[in-house]
Short mmCIF file of C-alpha atoms in Angstrom, two decimals:
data_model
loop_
_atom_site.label_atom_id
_atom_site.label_comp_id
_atom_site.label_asym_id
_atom_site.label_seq_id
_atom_site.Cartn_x
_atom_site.Cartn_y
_atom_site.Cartn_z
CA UNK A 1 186.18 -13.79 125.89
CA UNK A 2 186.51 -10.71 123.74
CA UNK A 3 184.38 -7.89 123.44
CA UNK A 4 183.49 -9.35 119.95
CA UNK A 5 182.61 -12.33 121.21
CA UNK A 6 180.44 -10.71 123.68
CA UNK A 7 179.17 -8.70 121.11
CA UNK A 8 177.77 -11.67 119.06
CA UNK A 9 176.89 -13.90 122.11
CA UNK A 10 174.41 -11.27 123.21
CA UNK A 11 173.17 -10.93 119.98
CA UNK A 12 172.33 -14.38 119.55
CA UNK A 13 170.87 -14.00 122.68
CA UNK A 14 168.66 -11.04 121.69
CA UNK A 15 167.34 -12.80 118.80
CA UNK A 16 166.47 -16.03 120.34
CA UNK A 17 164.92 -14.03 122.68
CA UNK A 18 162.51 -11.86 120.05
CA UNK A 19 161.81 -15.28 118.26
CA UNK A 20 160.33 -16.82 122.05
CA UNK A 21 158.52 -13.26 122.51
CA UNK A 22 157.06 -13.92 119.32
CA UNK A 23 156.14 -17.32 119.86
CA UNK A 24 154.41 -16.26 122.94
CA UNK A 25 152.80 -13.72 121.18
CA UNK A 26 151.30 -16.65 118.29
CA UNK A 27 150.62 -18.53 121.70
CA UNK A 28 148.56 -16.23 123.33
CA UNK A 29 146.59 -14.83 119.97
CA UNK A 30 146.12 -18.68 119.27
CA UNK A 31 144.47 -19.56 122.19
CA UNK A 32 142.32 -15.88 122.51
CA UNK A 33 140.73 -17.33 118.66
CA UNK A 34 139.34 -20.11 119.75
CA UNK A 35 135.63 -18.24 120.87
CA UNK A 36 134.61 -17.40 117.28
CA UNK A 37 135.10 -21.23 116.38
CA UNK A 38 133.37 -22.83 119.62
CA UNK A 39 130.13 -20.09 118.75
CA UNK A 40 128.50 -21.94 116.26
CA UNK A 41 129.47 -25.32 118.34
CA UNK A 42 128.32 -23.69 121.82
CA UNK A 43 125.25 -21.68 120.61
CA UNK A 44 122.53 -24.42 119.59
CA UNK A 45 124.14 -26.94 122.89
CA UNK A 46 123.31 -24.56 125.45
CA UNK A 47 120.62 -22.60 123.32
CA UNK A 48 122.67 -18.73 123.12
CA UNK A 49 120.81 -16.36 121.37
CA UNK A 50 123.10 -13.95 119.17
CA UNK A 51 123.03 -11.08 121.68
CA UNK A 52 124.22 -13.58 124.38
CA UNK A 53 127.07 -15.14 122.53
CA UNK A 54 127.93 -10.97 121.72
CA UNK A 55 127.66 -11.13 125.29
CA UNK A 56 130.44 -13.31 125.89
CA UNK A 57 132.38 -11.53 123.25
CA UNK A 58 132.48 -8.35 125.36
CA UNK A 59 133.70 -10.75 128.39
CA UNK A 60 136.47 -11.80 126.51
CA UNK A 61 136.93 -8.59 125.07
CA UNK A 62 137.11 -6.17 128.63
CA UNK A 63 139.32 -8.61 130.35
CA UNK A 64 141.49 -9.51 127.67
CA UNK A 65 141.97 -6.31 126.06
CA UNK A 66 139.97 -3.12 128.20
CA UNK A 67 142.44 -3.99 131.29
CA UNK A 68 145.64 -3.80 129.55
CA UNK A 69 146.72 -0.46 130.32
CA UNK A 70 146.07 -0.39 134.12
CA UNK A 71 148.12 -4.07 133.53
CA UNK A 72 150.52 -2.35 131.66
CA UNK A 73 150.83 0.51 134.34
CA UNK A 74 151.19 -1.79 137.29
CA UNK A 75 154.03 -3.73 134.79
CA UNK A 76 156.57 -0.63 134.50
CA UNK A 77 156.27 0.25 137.95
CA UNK A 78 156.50 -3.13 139.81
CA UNK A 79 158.32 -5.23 137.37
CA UNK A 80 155.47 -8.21 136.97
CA UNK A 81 158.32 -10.18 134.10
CA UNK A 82 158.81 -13.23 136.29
CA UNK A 83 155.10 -14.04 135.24
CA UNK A 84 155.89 -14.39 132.05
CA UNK A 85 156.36 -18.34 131.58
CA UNK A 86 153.43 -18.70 133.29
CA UNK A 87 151.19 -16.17 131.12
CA UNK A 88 150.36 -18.65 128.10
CA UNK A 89 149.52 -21.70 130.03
CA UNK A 90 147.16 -19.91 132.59
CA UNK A 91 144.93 -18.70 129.27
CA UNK A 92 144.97 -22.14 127.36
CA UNK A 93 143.84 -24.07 130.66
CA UNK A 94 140.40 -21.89 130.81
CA UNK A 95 139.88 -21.53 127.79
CA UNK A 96 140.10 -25.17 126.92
CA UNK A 97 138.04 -25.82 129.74
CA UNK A 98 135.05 -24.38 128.34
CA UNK A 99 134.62 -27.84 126.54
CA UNK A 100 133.11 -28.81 129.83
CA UNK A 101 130.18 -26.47 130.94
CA UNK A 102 126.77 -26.28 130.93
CA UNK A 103 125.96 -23.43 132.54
CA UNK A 104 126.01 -19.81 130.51
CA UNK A 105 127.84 -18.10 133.15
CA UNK A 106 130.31 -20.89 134.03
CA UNK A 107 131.00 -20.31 130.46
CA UNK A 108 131.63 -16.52 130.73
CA UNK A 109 133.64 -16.74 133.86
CA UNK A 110 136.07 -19.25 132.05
CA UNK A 111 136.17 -16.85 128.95
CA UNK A 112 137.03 -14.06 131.57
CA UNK A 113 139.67 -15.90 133.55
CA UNK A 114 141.37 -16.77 129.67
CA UNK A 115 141.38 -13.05 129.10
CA UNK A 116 143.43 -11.69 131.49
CA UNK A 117 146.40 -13.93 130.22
CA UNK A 118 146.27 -11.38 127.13
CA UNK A 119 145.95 -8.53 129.25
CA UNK A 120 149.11 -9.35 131.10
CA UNK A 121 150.94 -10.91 127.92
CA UNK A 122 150.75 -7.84 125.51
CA UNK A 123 151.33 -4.64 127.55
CA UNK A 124 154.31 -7.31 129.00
CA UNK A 125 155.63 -8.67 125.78
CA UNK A 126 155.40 -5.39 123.58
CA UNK A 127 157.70 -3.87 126.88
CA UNK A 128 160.13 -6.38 126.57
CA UNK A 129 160.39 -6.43 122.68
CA UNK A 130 162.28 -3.72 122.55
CA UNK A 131 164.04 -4.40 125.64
CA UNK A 132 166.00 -7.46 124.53
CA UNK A 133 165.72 -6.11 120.47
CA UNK A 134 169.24 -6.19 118.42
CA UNK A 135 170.73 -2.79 118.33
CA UNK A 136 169.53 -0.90 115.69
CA UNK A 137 166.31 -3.25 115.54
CA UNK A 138 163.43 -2.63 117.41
CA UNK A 139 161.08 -1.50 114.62
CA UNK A 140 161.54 -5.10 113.02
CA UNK A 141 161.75 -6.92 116.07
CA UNK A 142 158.04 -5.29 117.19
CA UNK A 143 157.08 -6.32 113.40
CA UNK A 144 158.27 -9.91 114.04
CA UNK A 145 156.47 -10.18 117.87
CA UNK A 146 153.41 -8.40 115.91
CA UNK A 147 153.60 -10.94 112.97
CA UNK A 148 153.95 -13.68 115.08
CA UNK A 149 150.38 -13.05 117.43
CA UNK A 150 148.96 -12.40 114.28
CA UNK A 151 149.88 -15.80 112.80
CA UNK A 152 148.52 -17.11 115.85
CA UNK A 153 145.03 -15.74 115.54
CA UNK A 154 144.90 -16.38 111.87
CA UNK A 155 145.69 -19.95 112.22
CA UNK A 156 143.75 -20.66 115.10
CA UNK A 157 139.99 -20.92 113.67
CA UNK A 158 141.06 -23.47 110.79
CA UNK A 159 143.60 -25.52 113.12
CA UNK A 160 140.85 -25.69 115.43
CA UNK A 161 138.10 -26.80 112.93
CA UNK A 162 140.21 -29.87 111.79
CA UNK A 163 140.99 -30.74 115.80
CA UNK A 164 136.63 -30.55 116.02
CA UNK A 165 136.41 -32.81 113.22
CA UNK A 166 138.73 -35.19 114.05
CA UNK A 167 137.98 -35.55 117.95
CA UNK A 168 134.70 -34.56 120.02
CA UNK A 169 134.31 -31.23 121.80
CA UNK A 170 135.73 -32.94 125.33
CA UNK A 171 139.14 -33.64 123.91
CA UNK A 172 139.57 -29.71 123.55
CA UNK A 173 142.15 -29.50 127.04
CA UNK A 174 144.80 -31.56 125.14
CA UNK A 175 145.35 -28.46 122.96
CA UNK A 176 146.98 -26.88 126.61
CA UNK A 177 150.44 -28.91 126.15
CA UNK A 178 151.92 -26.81 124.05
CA UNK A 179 151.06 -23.81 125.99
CA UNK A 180 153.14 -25.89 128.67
CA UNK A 181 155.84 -26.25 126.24
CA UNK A 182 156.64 -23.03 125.55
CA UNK A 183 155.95 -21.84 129.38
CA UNK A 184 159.26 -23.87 129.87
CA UNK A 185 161.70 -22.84 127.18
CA UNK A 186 160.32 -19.06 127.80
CA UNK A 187 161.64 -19.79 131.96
CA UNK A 188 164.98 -21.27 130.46
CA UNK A 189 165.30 -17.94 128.41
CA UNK A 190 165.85 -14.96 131.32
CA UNK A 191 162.89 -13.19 130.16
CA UNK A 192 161.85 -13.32 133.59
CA UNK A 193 164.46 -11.51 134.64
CA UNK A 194 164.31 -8.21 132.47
CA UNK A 195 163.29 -5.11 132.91
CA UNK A 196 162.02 -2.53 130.28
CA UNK A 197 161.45 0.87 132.80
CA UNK A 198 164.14 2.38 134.59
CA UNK A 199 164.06 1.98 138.34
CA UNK A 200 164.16 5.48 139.32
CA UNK A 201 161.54 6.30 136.52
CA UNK A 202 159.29 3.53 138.14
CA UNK A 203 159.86 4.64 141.12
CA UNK A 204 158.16 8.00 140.63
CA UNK A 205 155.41 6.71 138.65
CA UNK A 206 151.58 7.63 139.10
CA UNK A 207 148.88 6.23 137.46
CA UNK A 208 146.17 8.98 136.16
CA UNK A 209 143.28 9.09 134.68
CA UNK A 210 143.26 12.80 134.26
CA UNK A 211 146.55 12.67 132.65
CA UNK A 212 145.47 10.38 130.60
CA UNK A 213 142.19 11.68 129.41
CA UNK A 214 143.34 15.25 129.20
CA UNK A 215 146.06 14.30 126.76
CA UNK A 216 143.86 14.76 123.61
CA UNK A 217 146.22 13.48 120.69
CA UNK A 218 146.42 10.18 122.54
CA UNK A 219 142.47 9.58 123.49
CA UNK A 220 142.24 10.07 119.91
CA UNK A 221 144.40 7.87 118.52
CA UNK A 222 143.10 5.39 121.10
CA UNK A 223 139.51 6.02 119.85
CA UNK A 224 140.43 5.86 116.41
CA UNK A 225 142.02 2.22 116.68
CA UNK A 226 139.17 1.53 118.98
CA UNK A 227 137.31 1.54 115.98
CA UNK A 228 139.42 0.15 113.64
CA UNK A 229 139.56 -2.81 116.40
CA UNK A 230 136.04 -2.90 116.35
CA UNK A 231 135.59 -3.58 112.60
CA UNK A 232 137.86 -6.16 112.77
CA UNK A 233 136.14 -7.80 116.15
CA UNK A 234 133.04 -7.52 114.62
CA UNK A 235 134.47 -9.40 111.21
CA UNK A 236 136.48 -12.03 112.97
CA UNK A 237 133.95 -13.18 115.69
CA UNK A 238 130.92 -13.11 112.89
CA UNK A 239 132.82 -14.40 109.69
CA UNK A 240 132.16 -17.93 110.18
CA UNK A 241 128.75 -17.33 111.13
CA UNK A 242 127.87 -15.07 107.81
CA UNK A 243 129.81 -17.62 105.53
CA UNK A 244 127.33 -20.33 106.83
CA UNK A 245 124.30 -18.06 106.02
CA UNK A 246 125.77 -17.73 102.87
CA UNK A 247 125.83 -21.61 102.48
CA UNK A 248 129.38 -22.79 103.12
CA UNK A 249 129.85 -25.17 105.03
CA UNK A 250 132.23 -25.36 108.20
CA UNK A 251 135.10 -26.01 107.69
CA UNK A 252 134.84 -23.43 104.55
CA UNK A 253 134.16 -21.07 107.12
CA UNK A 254 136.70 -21.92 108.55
CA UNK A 255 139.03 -20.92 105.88
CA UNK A 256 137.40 -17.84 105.17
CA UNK A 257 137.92 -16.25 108.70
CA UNK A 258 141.86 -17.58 108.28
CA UNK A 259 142.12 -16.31 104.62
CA UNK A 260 140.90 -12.35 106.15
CA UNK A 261 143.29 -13.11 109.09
CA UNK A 262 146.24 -14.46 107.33
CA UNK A 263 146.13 -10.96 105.30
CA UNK A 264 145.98 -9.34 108.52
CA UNK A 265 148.98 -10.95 108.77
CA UNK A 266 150.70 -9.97 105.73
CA UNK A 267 149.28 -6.69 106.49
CA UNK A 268 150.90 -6.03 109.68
CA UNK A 269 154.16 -6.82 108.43
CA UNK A 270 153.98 -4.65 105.30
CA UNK A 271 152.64 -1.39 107.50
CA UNK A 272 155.41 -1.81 109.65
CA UNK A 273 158.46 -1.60 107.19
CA UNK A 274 156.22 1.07 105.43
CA UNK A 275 156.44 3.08 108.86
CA UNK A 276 159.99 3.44 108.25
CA UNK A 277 159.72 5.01 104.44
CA UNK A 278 156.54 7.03 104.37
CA UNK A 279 156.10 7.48 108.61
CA UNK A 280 153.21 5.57 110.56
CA UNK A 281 150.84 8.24 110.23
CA UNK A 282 150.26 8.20 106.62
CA UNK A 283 150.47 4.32 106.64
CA UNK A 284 147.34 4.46 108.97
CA UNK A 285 145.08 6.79 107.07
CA UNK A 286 145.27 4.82 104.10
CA UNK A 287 145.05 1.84 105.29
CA UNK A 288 141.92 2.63 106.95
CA UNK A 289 140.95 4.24 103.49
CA UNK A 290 141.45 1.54 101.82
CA UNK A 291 140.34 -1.34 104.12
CA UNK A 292 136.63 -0.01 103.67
CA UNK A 293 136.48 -1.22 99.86
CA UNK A 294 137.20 -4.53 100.20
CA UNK A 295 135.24 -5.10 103.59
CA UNK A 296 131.73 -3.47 101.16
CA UNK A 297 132.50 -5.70 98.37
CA UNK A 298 132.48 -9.29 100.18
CA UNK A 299 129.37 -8.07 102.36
CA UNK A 300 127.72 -7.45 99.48
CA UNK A 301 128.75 -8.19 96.04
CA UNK A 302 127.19 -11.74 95.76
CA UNK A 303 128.58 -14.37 92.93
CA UNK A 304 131.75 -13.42 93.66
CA UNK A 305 133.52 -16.90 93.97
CA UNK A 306 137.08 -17.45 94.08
CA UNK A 307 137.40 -13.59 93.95
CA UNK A 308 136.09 -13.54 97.64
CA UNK A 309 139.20 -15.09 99.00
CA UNK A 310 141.06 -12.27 97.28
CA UNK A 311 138.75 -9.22 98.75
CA UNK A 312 138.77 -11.06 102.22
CA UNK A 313 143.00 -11.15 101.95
CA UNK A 314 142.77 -7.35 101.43
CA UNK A 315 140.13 -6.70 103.63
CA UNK A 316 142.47 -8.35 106.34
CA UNK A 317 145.77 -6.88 104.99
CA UNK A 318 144.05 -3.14 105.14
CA UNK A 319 142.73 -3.42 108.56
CA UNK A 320 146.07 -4.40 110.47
CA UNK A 321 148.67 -2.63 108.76
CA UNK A 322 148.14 0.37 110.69
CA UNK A 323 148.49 -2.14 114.12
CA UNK A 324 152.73 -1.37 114.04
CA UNK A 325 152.19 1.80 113.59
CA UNK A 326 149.98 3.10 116.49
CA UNK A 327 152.10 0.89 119.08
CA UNK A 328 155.46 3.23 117.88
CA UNK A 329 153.33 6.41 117.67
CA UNK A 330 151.03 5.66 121.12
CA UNK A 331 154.65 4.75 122.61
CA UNK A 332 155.98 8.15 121.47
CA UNK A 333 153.08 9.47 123.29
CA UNK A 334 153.77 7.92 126.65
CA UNK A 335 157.29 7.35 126.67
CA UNK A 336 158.25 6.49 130.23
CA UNK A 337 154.95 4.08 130.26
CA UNK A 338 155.90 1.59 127.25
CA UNK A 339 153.79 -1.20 128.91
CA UNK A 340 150.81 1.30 129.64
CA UNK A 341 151.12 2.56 125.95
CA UNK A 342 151.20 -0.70 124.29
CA UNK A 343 148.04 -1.93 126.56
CA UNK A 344 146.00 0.83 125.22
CA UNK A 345 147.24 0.18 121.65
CA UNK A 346 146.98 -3.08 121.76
CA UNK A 347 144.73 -3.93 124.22
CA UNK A 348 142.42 -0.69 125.53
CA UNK A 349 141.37 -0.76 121.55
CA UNK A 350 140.36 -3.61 121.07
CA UNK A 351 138.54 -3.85 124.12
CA UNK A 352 136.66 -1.11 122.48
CA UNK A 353 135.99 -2.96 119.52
CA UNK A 354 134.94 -6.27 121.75
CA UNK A 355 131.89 -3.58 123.14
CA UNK A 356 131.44 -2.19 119.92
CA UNK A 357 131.01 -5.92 118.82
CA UNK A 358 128.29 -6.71 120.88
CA UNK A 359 125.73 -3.77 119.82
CA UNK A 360 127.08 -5.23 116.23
CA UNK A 361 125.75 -8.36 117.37
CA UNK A 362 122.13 -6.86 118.73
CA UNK A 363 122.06 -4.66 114.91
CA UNK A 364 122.21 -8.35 113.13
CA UNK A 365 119.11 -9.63 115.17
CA UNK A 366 117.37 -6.52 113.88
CA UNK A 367 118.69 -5.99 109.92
CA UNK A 368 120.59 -9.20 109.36
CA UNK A 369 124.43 -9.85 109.57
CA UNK A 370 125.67 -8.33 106.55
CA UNK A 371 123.85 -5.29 107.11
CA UNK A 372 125.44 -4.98 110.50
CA UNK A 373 128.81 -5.49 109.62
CA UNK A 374 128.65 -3.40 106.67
CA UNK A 375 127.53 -0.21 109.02
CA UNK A 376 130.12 -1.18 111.70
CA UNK A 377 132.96 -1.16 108.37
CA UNK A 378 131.13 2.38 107.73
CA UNK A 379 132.63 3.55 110.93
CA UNK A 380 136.24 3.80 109.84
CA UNK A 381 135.29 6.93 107.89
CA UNK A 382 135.09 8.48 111.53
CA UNK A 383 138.56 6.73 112.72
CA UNK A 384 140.17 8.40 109.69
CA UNK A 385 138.84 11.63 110.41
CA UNK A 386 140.52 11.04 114.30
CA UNK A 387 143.68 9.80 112.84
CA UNK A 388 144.10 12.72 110.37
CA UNK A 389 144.02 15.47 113.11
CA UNK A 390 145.74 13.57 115.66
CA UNK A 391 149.70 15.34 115.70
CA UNK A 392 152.55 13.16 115.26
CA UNK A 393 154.04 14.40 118.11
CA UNK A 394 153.00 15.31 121.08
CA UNK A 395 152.67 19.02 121.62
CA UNK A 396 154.53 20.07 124.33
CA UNK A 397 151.14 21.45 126.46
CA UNK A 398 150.81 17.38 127.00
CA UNK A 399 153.97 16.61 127.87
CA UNK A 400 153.71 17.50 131.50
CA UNK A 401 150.26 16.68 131.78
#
């Protein structure tokens, strides 16, 4: 075979490769959506109160998202990729399973168990995305695996709403075949046989907290997204619940939590080919300008009608276009941990935003939901201060750190 041949073989490889990665990623995002939907279902059957089901939020929340560094850590030194077929279906079982229980806490061990199949995925699949990239592109390949959990989250709520209405609550574990599906095509792939950190580089890896804490332009770029994440917990686990106390009905809900997400979407894609043009930092400061219009004017601009589906697009749109951005720049940071990097941008943050989301939850039992999102939105005035005197590269006092 010529080195042509090669050539294109590989890179046929490469892409089907990024297009599974991505799948996984819609997967994994997919399944991790389903809590917000089962709320309003699993609050009045086993009698939540609002700070309980923000309770559960923060389970899913630490072990899905706060864990993802130390995951990502133990991933570049130890070389966890042969998990990765198995990743997707471990999450859907539990999470499926919560159909089933009774019992509060039976409930919020099964949301934990679910979690850590995102904790493993994403500092994992955000590795190996530029790994098995096509030369020349790994800025849209990490757009494409970014897009792709993105879709998955944004479709999730409304896919699940018509599944609820068409079959009871205890047909819920059906929806883990394709997670089985795709465990089997990703095994048939070889993803479980690459490796994104070099061996020697692994082999004289240490995991630190110090290091990590005393390098100041990443713990604020992590604290910034943290509350950017937060926001966007806080809107995505409560949307459905403040549409129906503004009188829609469920499945409008529904598509008013996958309207915001589907600009998330949209959003994610757009900041990262903006990266390229304009550089990630000043994509991220405006976007987290920007997203704290929109986010004011559905909370509390009333009459607004079909004009709410627009706001809630941008609203969306704004708060994830700076997502591509702060992987690249929290990679640049870190760059012999890629897999410890993308957990705390992708992961670490949100799990922020999951806590954050549960004093949220204990602020709408006081004031009322659209008071307490609107003061959580109010917060990204701090993460743009953050991400404004955060350097875009690292000064070289951190380097050695």
């Amino acid at each position: 075979m010529t080195e042509l041949a090669l050539r294109r073989q590989s890179g046929k490889k490469s892409y089907l490769q990024v297009i599974l990665l991505s799948m996984g990623h819609f997967f994994n995002d997919f399944y991790c959506n389903f809590l917000p939907v089962l709320l309003p279902i699993l609050i009045p059957k086993l009698g939540l109160s609002l700070t309980l089901s923000g309770v559960l939020v923060m389970v899913m929340s630490f072990s899905a998202n706060v864990l993802q560094p130390v995951f990502g850590y133990f991933m570049d030194k130890y070389n966890f990729n042969k998990l990765m077929p198995f990743i997707i279906p471990f999450g859907a079982i539990f999470i499926c399973l919560t159909s089933l229980v009774s019992e509060f806490w039976m409930l919020a061990i099964l949301i934990g168990l679910s979690g850590l199949a995102v904790s493993t995925f994403h500092p994992m699949g955000a590795g190996l995305i530029s790994k098995v990239s096509p030369e020349g592109k790994v800025s849209s390949s990490i757009s494409i695996f970014v897009a792709g959990g993105s879709l998955g989250f944004a479709f999730s709520p409304i896919l699940l709403v018509y599944f609820m209405n068409l079959f009871d609550l205890k047909y819920l574990p059906i929806l883990i075949i394709p997670a089985f599906i795709l465990g089997f095509f990703m095994y048939s792939s070889g993803l479980s046989r690459q490796r994104f950190v070099n061996e020697q580089v692994a082999k004289n890896m240490h995991f630190s907290f110090r290091r990590l804490f005393k390098n100041k332009p990443l713990m604020f770029l992590n604290i910034s997204m943290g509350i950017r994440a937060w926001v966007f917990t806080a809107l995505v686990t409560f949307l459905p619940l403040w549409a129906m106390h503004q009188g829609y009905d469920n499945t409008s809900s529904g598509w008013i939590l996958t309207v915001y997400l589907c600009g998330s979407v949209i959003g994610g894609l757009v900041g990262g080919i903006l990266n390229d043009k304009i550089g990630y930092k000043k994509v991220i400061l405006w976007a987290l300008i920007l997203a704290i219009f929109p986010t004011m004017c559905f909370l509390f601009v009333s009459q607004m009608g079909i004009l709410i589906y627009v706001v809630l697009f941008l609203s969306g749109a704004l708060a994830m276009a700076a997502n591509p951005g702060a992987i690249v720049w929290g990679q640049n940071f870190l760059p012999d941990n890629p897999g410890m990097a993308s957990g705390m941008m992708l992961g670490l943050s949100f799990g922020l935003g999951g806590i954050g989301t549960m004093l949220t939850s204990s602020i709408a039992e006081w004031m009322g939901l659209s008071m307490a999102l609107g003061l959580t939105t109010a917060l990204l005035i701090i993460s743009v201060v953050l991400v404004y005197i955060t350097p875009v590269n690292l000064p070289n006092k951190y380097k050695n750190l």
